[in-house]
Amino acid sequence: MAKPKKSRTSAPDPPKAAARLPWQPPAPPVPTALLISLAALLVRVLVSVGPYSGQGAAPKFGDYEAQRHWMELTLHLPPSDWYRNTSDNDLAYWGLDYPPLSAYQSLLHGRIINASLPEAVALRSSRGYESPESKLLMRWTVLSSDLLVFFPAALWFVWAYMRGGIGITVEERREGWMWLLAMVLISPCLVLIDHGHFQYNCISLGLALGAIAGVLSRNELAAAALFTLAINHKQMSLYFAPAFFSHLLGKCLKRKYPIVEVMKLAFVVLGTFAIVWWPFLHSYEAALQVVSRLAPFERGIYEDYVANFWCSTSVIVKWKRLFAIKPLKIMSLSATILAFLPSFVQQVKSPSNLGFLYSLMNSSFSFYLFSYQVHEKSILLPLLPASLLALKEHQMYGWFVYFALFSMYPLICRDQLLLQYIAVLALFFLIYYSPGGRHGKRLNISCRAKVVLSLPFLCSLLLHVTYLQLEPPKRYPYLFDALIMFVSFSQFVILTLYTNYKQWMLDTHSRSVGMKKDL
């Protein structure tokens, strides 16, 4: 009887390697970081091809003309006349209203443009100057600033964040840093405002980001110097001041010689201020003239339809009509302090690196929602720490980016940047929801809760179309702007309540695991 033949089972085919995206391990760190940076740079270049703020809109044009005009002034006038009304410097026409470091940046860029296209920055005769060559040069000044300041700061932060393993798992620490870098560098609002609308927020935000990286890597003195430079480039960087002050003070108080630690930081801050302000310290009047330009209270408590408390509630309470400037200043200051105080106290009491990042967001949100003279572009400040928390708070960050960009939708439409708006937003969420990304698990919530959460999103989609296709009633010409403001404001309030809660909950967690290593 023949023996039955044993069936031969062929060995299973080796699994095919799945297609990997740049942030999916294994990936060589340096080439991949370079690839992500180049992709972020390419996005900026493509956006910069489009129109800019006030293009062809005489007589005052827009922010592009303001930046060009400041280059003209700083190039041809002595520092003593930069902030003073003279025959060559009409403060009513885009007078310089940023701190001295911003003026020095304008001087540097003015010299670069003057070497290639002097008519673009000629004194008086260049007012409203527009040409393809000047646009190219102006755009390159922003791109180079981004590359020299914001990009290195982002790389430093990601290195410090991952090295410290701040609030993330071992797997996220090993695999998530490239996704985080992409989230920080490809920030839709920053790209559209700096490289579309035309500003230099990348410098002040890059300096602030470098200061944050300095804190996380325990280089507090370097952090103090960088943050002081950020304040001296754009005074809106003060939105982060309570977070920096409370966190560093809390750390100093827990060290062996707290007074010495505080004095070292104070020396660095005062020394940096003195260096930046040196040309204006020859007299009290000169310094006061600069300060008066940095706080334009006469413009009112808000401009346009910004999604903060004062503008959103002005439909019911006519703040500008009921109160003079002085009481409004006191009210806004009090409301801002009360809003950031819980976050401030928590960091003085229990400083930690993760708490510091939450505090940065809570502090900047407090200023955005309640301070005096807030612009819609100021949402960039709370967006920065939100991007730094993207690994920890992925759901929150995606939601925030969408509504932050939505809050600037009327500005984007005025600048004719709708195509760039759609493209950058789509690219961001393509990366955010990509395979291997760290967008997180789905929230385990009820269907009723999902419906409630989807309402503002559906309203925003409807308003996107309505704003472009329908004319508002003649009696209410800014109806759609106001509706966009209301929807965005409601989400910002929810987000700031959530992040304040998360920051205070860190105290409970720290008691169980301890956070002394952050000190």
XYZ file of C-alpha atoms in Angstrom:
519
model
C 0.000 0.000 0.000
C 1.476 3.242 -1.074
C 2.088 5.800 1.606
C 0.138 8.974 1.158
C 2.267 11.836 0.057
C 2.690 14.601 2.538
C 1.225 17.784 1.243
C 3.802 20.438 0.862
C 2.774 23.795 2.132
C 4.640 26.623 0.565
C 6.092 29.177 2.891
C 3.957 32.299 3.186
C 5.071 35.261 1.144
C 6.897 37.858 3.164
C 4.661 40.777 4.040
C 4.922 43.621 1.628
C 6.275 46.803 3.041
C 3.532 49.351 3.356
C 4.015 52.743 1.809
C 5.447 55.077 4.376
C 5.129 58.799 4.822
C 8.077 60.911 5.984
C 7.089 60.804 9.672
C 6.491 57.028 9.730
C 9.384 55.068 11.264
C 11.921 53.934 10.375
C 13.162 57.127 8.774
C 16.579 58.771 8.927
C 16.041 61.826 11.142
C 18.198 64.483 9.482
C 17.199 63.880 5.818
C 13.537 63.582 6.782
C 13.592 66.762 8.859
C 15.231 68.496 5.894
C 12.564 67.102 3.559
C 9.744 68.379 5.785
C 11.412 71.789 6.033
C 11.792 71.992 2.257
C 8.131 71.039 1.807
C 7.107 73.762 4.267
C 9.283 76.246 2.370
C 7.710 75.227 -0.950
C 4.222 75.843 0.475
C 5.294 79.342 1.486
C 6.768 80.051 -1.954
C 3.573 78.950 -3.715
C 1.383 81.074 -1.428
C 3.636 84.095 -1.957
C 2.951 84.023 -5.707
C -0.591 85.242 -4.999
C -1.817 88.751 -4.138
C -1.035 90.647 -0.951
C -2.840 93.004 1.402
C -4.020 96.189 -0.314
C -2.615 95.310 -3.727
C -3.549 98.169 -6.066
C -5.875 99.685 -3.446
C -4.810 103.336 -3.272
C -4.446 105.612 -1.383
C -3.359 103.682 1.762
C -3.049 100.198 0.260
C -2.424 97.657 3.092
C 0.095 95.859 5.292
C 2.421 95.283 2.330
C 2.701 99.038 1.820
C 3.115 99.561 5.581
C 6.140 97.250 5.668
C 7.626 98.833 2.535
C 7.061 102.322 3.948
C 8.854 101.413 7.190
C 11.840 100.264 5.149
C 11.785 103.628 3.371
C 11.651 105.584 6.649
C 14.305 103.649 8.556
C 16.623 103.697 5.549
C 16.559 107.474 5.034
C 15.762 108.969 8.452
C 17.769 108.924 11.708
C 16.384 106.770 14.553
C 15.267 109.909 16.392
C 12.698 110.534 13.619
C 11.393 107.014 13.174
C 8.572 107.407 15.691
C 8.124 111.184 15.441
C 5.822 113.143 13.156
C 7.963 115.222 10.755
C 7.753 116.573 7.224
C 9.312 113.314 5.987
C 7.414 111.025 8.359
C 3.649 111.453 8.318
C 2.466 109.231 11.177
C -1.052 109.295 9.741
C 0.281 107.330 6.755
C 1.378 103.970 8.162
C 3.441 105.419 10.987
C 5.821 102.922 12.605
C 3.995 101.341 15.556
C 6.194 98.351 16.430
C 9.156 98.243 18.869
C 12.747 99.088 17.865
C 13.797 95.566 16.849
C 11.092 95.611 14.186
C 12.467 98.953 12.993
C 15.992 97.486 12.769
C 14.593 94.597 10.728
C 12.947 97.118 8.377
C 16.278 98.950 8.083
C 18.128 95.743 7.181
C 15.553 94.720 4.593
C 15.431 98.296 3.270
C 19.170 98.219 2.636
C 18.893 94.908 0.801
C 16.103 96.193 -1.447
C 17.836 99.554 -1.931
C 20.893 97.750 -3.330
C 18.800 96.128 -6.077
C 15.788 98.408 -6.582
C 16.372 101.837 -4.965
C 13.204 103.388 -6.418
C 11.128 100.941 -4.337
C 12.327 102.551 -1.090
C 13.087 106.111 -2.207
C 12.076 108.725 0.371
C 8.624 110.252 -0.322
C 8.550 109.354 -4.051
C 8.102 105.605 -3.402
C 4.771 105.895 -1.601
C 2.477 103.181 -2.934
C 5.250 101.727 -5.093
C 4.247 98.419 -6.680
C 6.010 96.351 -9.344
C 6.677 92.662 -9.998
C 10.337 93.196 -9.044
C 9.523 94.889 -5.724
C 6.968 92.197 -4.897
C 9.582 89.516 -5.522
C 12.135 91.254 -3.296
C 9.613 91.915 -0.547
C 8.422 88.315 -0.606
C 11.999 87.066 -0.350
C 12.580 89.159 2.771
C 9.762 87.272 4.501
C 10.930 83.888 3.232
C 14.492 84.505 4.371
C 13.260 85.698 7.784
C 11.207 82.533 8.134
C 14.173 80.346 7.210
C 16.609 82.146 9.502
C 14.382 82.496 12.585
C 11.245 80.353 12.665
C 12.574 77.164 11.053
C 15.630 76.771 13.358
C 13.443 77.554 16.380
C 10.943 74.864 15.328
C 13.720 72.289 14.946
C 15.173 73.244 18.341
C 11.774 72.967 19.995
C 11.012 69.536 18.546
C 14.435 68.293 19.673
C 13.944 69.667 23.213
C 10.357 68.420 23.424
C 11.209 64.883 22.361
C 14.368 64.773 24.449
C 12.314 65.613 27.529
C 9.428 63.296 26.618
C 6.975 65.946 27.773
C 3.529 64.459 28.358
C 3.900 61.810 25.645
C 4.370 58.057 25.520
C 7.612 56.278 24.663
C 6.162 55.368 21.251
C 5.184 58.965 20.511
C 8.617 60.110 21.638
C 10.274 57.715 19.220
C 7.910 58.004 16.267
C 5.986 61.276 16.460
C 8.578 64.020 16.238
C 8.498 64.380 12.445
C 4.715 64.652 12.392
C 4.977 67.303 15.110
C 7.563 69.194 13.069
C 5.218 69.154 10.075
C 2.372 70.488 12.259
C 4.494 73.356 13.556
C 6.022 74.355 10.206
C 2.909 73.991 8.043
C 0.646 76.194 10.132
C -2.046 77.460 7.731
C -2.755 80.750 9.506
C 0.900 81.737 9.810
C 1.648 80.808 6.185
C -1.332 82.760 4.831
C -0.772 85.866 6.951
C 2.986 86.156 6.444
C 3.325 84.938 2.869
C -0.109 85.861 1.558
C -1.417 88.899 3.427
C 2.193 90.038 4.092
C 3.689 90.410 7.550
C 6.744 89.276 9.512
C 5.101 87.327 12.341
C 7.607 84.537 11.694
C 10.301 86.632 13.386
C 8.524 87.424 16.653
C 6.914 83.977 16.834
C 10.232 82.347 15.939
C 11.998 84.227 18.742
C 9.227 83.242 21.167
C 9.446 79.630 19.977
C 13.208 79.699 20.496
C 12.603 80.986 24.024
C 10.174 78.120 24.668
C 12.757 75.635 23.408
C 15.295 77.280 25.705
C 13.029 76.750 28.703
C 12.422 73.098 27.802
C 16.156 72.487 27.350
C 16.923 74.265 30.665
C 18.675 77.221 29.052
C 16.639 79.791 30.968
C 19.010 82.715 30.409
C 18.986 82.193 26.643
C 15.206 81.849 26.843
C 14.934 85.163 28.707
C 17.047 86.942 26.078
C 15.086 85.438 23.163
C 11.707 86.247 24.665
C 12.821 89.825 25.358
C 13.804 90.091 21.685
C 10.382 88.737 20.700
C 8.682 91.465 22.760
C 10.952 94.052 21.174
C 9.989 92.890 17.703
C 6.229 92.834 18.228
C 4.596 93.987 21.437
C 1.889 91.320 20.994
C 4.484 88.818 22.197
C 3.537 90.127 25.644
C 0.576 87.734 25.303
C 3.054 85.064 26.453
C 4.599 87.134 29.264
C 2.462 85.814 32.168
C 3.321 82.229 31.204
C 7.068 82.911 30.986
C 7.109 84.957 34.173
C 5.081 82.516 36.278
C 6.923 79.426 35.051
C 10.419 80.841 35.521
C 9.474 82.391 38.873
C 8.028 79.081 40.040
C 11.250 77.291 39.090
C 13.433 79.917 40.771
C 11.447 79.698 44.015
C 12.083 75.949 44.193
C 15.850 76.236 43.822
C 18.519 76.668 46.483
C 19.153 80.387 45.915
C 15.892 81.811 44.487
C 16.897 85.474 44.756
C 20.117 84.874 42.827
C 18.206 82.975 40.127
C 15.663 85.777 39.771
C 18.419 88.414 39.630
C 20.219 86.559 36.839
C 17.062 86.487 34.730
C 16.325 90.151 35.502
C 19.851 91.141 34.465
C 19.478 89.372 31.104
C 16.060 90.912 30.438
C 17.099 94.448 31.378
C 20.385 94.132 29.514
C 18.632 92.961 26.331
C 16.102 95.790 26.591
C 18.901 98.323 27.069
C 20.769 97.117 23.974
C 17.668 97.189 21.760
C 16.446 100.564 23.034
C 19.880 102.236 23.207
C 19.289 104.796 20.382
C 16.151 106.006 22.202
C 17.494 106.192 25.752
C 19.273 109.544 25.362
C 16.181 111.322 26.677
C 12.953 110.562 28.478
C 10.909 112.224 25.719
C 12.463 110.044 22.986
C 11.679 106.821 24.847
C 8.162 108.045 25.672
C 7.555 108.853 22.008
C 8.301 105.232 21.074
C 6.086 103.881 23.862
C 3.187 106.111 22.805
C 3.353 104.631 19.302
C 3.214 101.075 20.667
C -0.092 101.593 22.484
C -2.562 103.224 20.066
C -5.501 103.465 22.470
C -7.194 106.084 20.318
C -8.081 103.401 17.751
C -10.659 101.926 20.104
C -10.957 98.674 22.011
C -11.250 96.619 18.790
C -11.102 96.970 15.017
C -13.046 95.120 12.337
C -14.861 91.940 13.382
C -12.394 90.129 15.595
C -13.681 87.025 17.411
C -12.979 88.247 20.942
C -15.179 89.207 23.899
C -15.472 92.940 23.305
C -16.373 92.745 19.628
C -18.684 89.736 19.988
C -20.665 91.273 22.859
C -20.801 94.735 21.254
C -23.959 93.629 19.457
C -25.668 93.759 22.862
C -23.460 96.215 24.777
C -22.183 99.175 22.772
C -18.851 99.419 24.555
C -17.404 102.206 22.407
C -20.545 104.302 22.763
C -21.102 103.777 26.490
C -17.551 104.114 27.809
C -14.615 106.427 27.232
C -11.142 105.117 26.485
C -9.861 105.262 30.075
C -12.580 103.071 31.685
C -12.366 100.670 28.752
C -8.617 100.318 29.329
C -9.214 99.512 32.992
C -11.985 97.032 32.166
C -9.958 95.217 29.520
C -6.878 95.084 31.755
C -8.904 93.694 34.671
C -10.639 91.105 32.500
C -7.326 89.995 30.953
C -5.637 89.579 34.346
C -8.579 87.651 35.750
C -8.556 85.384 32.699
C -4.874 84.402 32.908
C -4.626 84.433 36.721
C -5.587 80.756 37.294
C -2.972 79.616 34.782
C -0.415 82.008 36.304
C -1.003 80.745 39.852
C -0.763 77.110 38.787
C 2.686 77.604 37.262
C 4.053 79.559 40.226
C 2.738 76.833 42.500
C 3.677 73.758 40.428
C 5.923 74.635 37.471
C 6.318 71.910 34.873
C 7.245 71.832 31.212
C 3.869 70.497 30.115
C 2.104 73.003 32.347
C 4.228 75.732 30.774
C 2.953 74.856 27.294
C -0.653 74.903 28.512
C 0.039 78.178 30.302
C 1.363 79.749 27.100
C -1.883 78.917 25.361
C -4.083 80.044 28.238
C -2.190 83.293 28.701
C -2.254 84.197 25.003
C -5.934 83.264 24.741
C -6.676 85.566 27.702
C -5.093 88.500 25.883
C -6.770 87.638 22.591
C -10.218 87.427 24.180
C -10.075 90.374 26.591
C -7.184 92.785 25.942
C -7.348 96.197 24.255
C -6.925 96.653 20.499
C -6.909 93.036 19.294
C -6.679 92.247 15.577
C -7.993 89.116 13.900
C -4.374 88.199 13.082
C -3.577 88.017 16.822
C -5.031 84.498 16.850
C -1.552 83.460 15.643
C -0.299 83.815 19.212
C -2.464 81.148 20.908
C -2.057 79.020 17.787
C 1.693 78.739 18.388
C 1.509 76.899 21.760
C -1.457 74.916 20.455
C 0.775 73.573 17.668
C 3.417 72.673 20.256
C 0.785 70.615 22.092
C -0.328 68.844 18.903
C 0.955 65.420 20.000
C -0.679 65.741 23.399
C -3.876 67.482 22.253
C -4.310 66.340 18.652
C -8.114 66.682 18.560
C -8.023 70.130 20.117
C -5.334 71.360 17.743
C -7.129 70.263 14.572
C -10.366 71.897 15.758
C -8.564 75.090 16.754
C -6.680 75.431 13.455
C -9.902 75.150 11.490
C -11.808 77.796 13.459
C -8.793 80.093 13.764
C -8.511 80.099 9.996
C -12.273 80.496 9.670
C -12.172 83.562 11.943
C -9.874 85.228 9.378
C -12.017 84.234 6.395
C -13.299 87.787 5.671
C -9.700 89.080 5.709
C -8.629 86.280 3.358
C -11.452 87.135 0.961
C -10.568 90.841 0.988
C -6.985 89.911 0.098
C -8.231 87.613 -2.707
C -6.432 84.629 -1.185
C -9.329 82.177 -1.320
C -7.477 79.670 -3.536
C -4.503 79.716 -1.167
C -6.874 79.395 1.807
C -8.457 76.228 0.413
C -5.160 74.718 -0.717
C -3.246 75.283 2.534
C -6.144 74.102 4.694
C -6.535 70.963 2.572
C -2.793 70.264 2.732
C -2.769 70.709 6.498
C -5.578 68.233 7.093
C -4.118 65.825 4.544
C -1.025 65.665 6.751
C -3.054 65.760 9.962
C -5.175 62.718 9.015
C -2.478 60.902 7.071
C -1.632 57.232 7.767
C 0.984 57.159 10.457
C 0.045 60.615 11.689
C -0.646 61.168 15.355
C -4.148 62.605 15.009
C -5.222 60.301 17.780
C -8.050 57.963 18.573
C -11.614 58.843 17.900
C -13.417 60.447 20.802
C -15.733 58.034 22.580
C -18.801 60.259 22.862
C -22.520 59.794 22.369
C -24.361 60.506 19.129
C -26.154 63.440 20.749
C -22.830 64.984 21.753
C -21.484 64.465 18.226
C -24.475 66.314 16.803
C -23.892 69.231 19.169
C -20.185 69.363 18.289
C -20.939 69.230 14.575
C -23.283 72.248 14.675
C -20.572 74.956 14.666
C -18.721 73.071 11.929
C -21.842 72.886 9.763
C -22.541 76.576 10.425
C -19.010 77.427 9.306
C -19.416 75.466 6.073
C -22.679 77.283 5.366
C -21.107 80.659 6.096
C -18.171 79.895 3.796
C -20.570 79.645 0.866
C -22.977 82.358 2.023
C -20.233 84.941 2.438
C -19.228 84.559 -1.210
C -22.572 83.974 -2.897
C -25.109 86.174 -1.106
C -25.342 89.900 -0.498
C -26.087 90.847 3.126
C -29.111 93.054 3.851
C -28.460 96.748 3.246
C -29.426 97.496 6.833
C -26.809 95.009 8.109
C -23.918 95.124 5.616
C -21.588 93.198 7.951
C -24.066 90.516 8.999
C -22.022 87.599 7.655
C -18.814 88.972 9.197
C -20.592 89.123 12.543
C -21.904 85.559 12.220
C -18.401 84.277 11.437
C -17.174 86.166 14.486
C -19.875 84.657 16.768
C -19.210 81.067 15.665
C -15.448 81.459 16.044
C -15.733 83.215 19.414
C -17.905 80.432 20.825
C -15.276 77.842 19.921
C -12.418 79.916 21.331
C -14.217 80.226 24.672
C -14.757 76.456 24.828
C -11.120 75.804 23.933
C -9.720 78.161 26.563
C -11.950 76.672 29.264
C -10.759 73.216 28.236
C -7.040 74.070 28.257
C -7.328 75.849 31.625
C -8.979 72.742 33.033
C -6.263 70.506 31.578
C -3.531 72.696 33.071
C -5.034 72.570 36.559
C -5.526 68.819 36.304
C -1.743 68.491 35.981
C -1.469 69.144 39.729
C -3.418 65.967 40.439
C -1.243 63.986 38.062
C 2.014 65.461 39.375
C 1.245 64.367 42.915
C 1.152 60.761 41.760
C 4.155 60.684 39.408
C 6.170 63.740 40.447
C 7.576 66.408 38.154
C 10.753 67.392 39.924
C 12.773 66.451 36.871
C 11.392 69.535 35.078
C 13.030 71.785 37.645
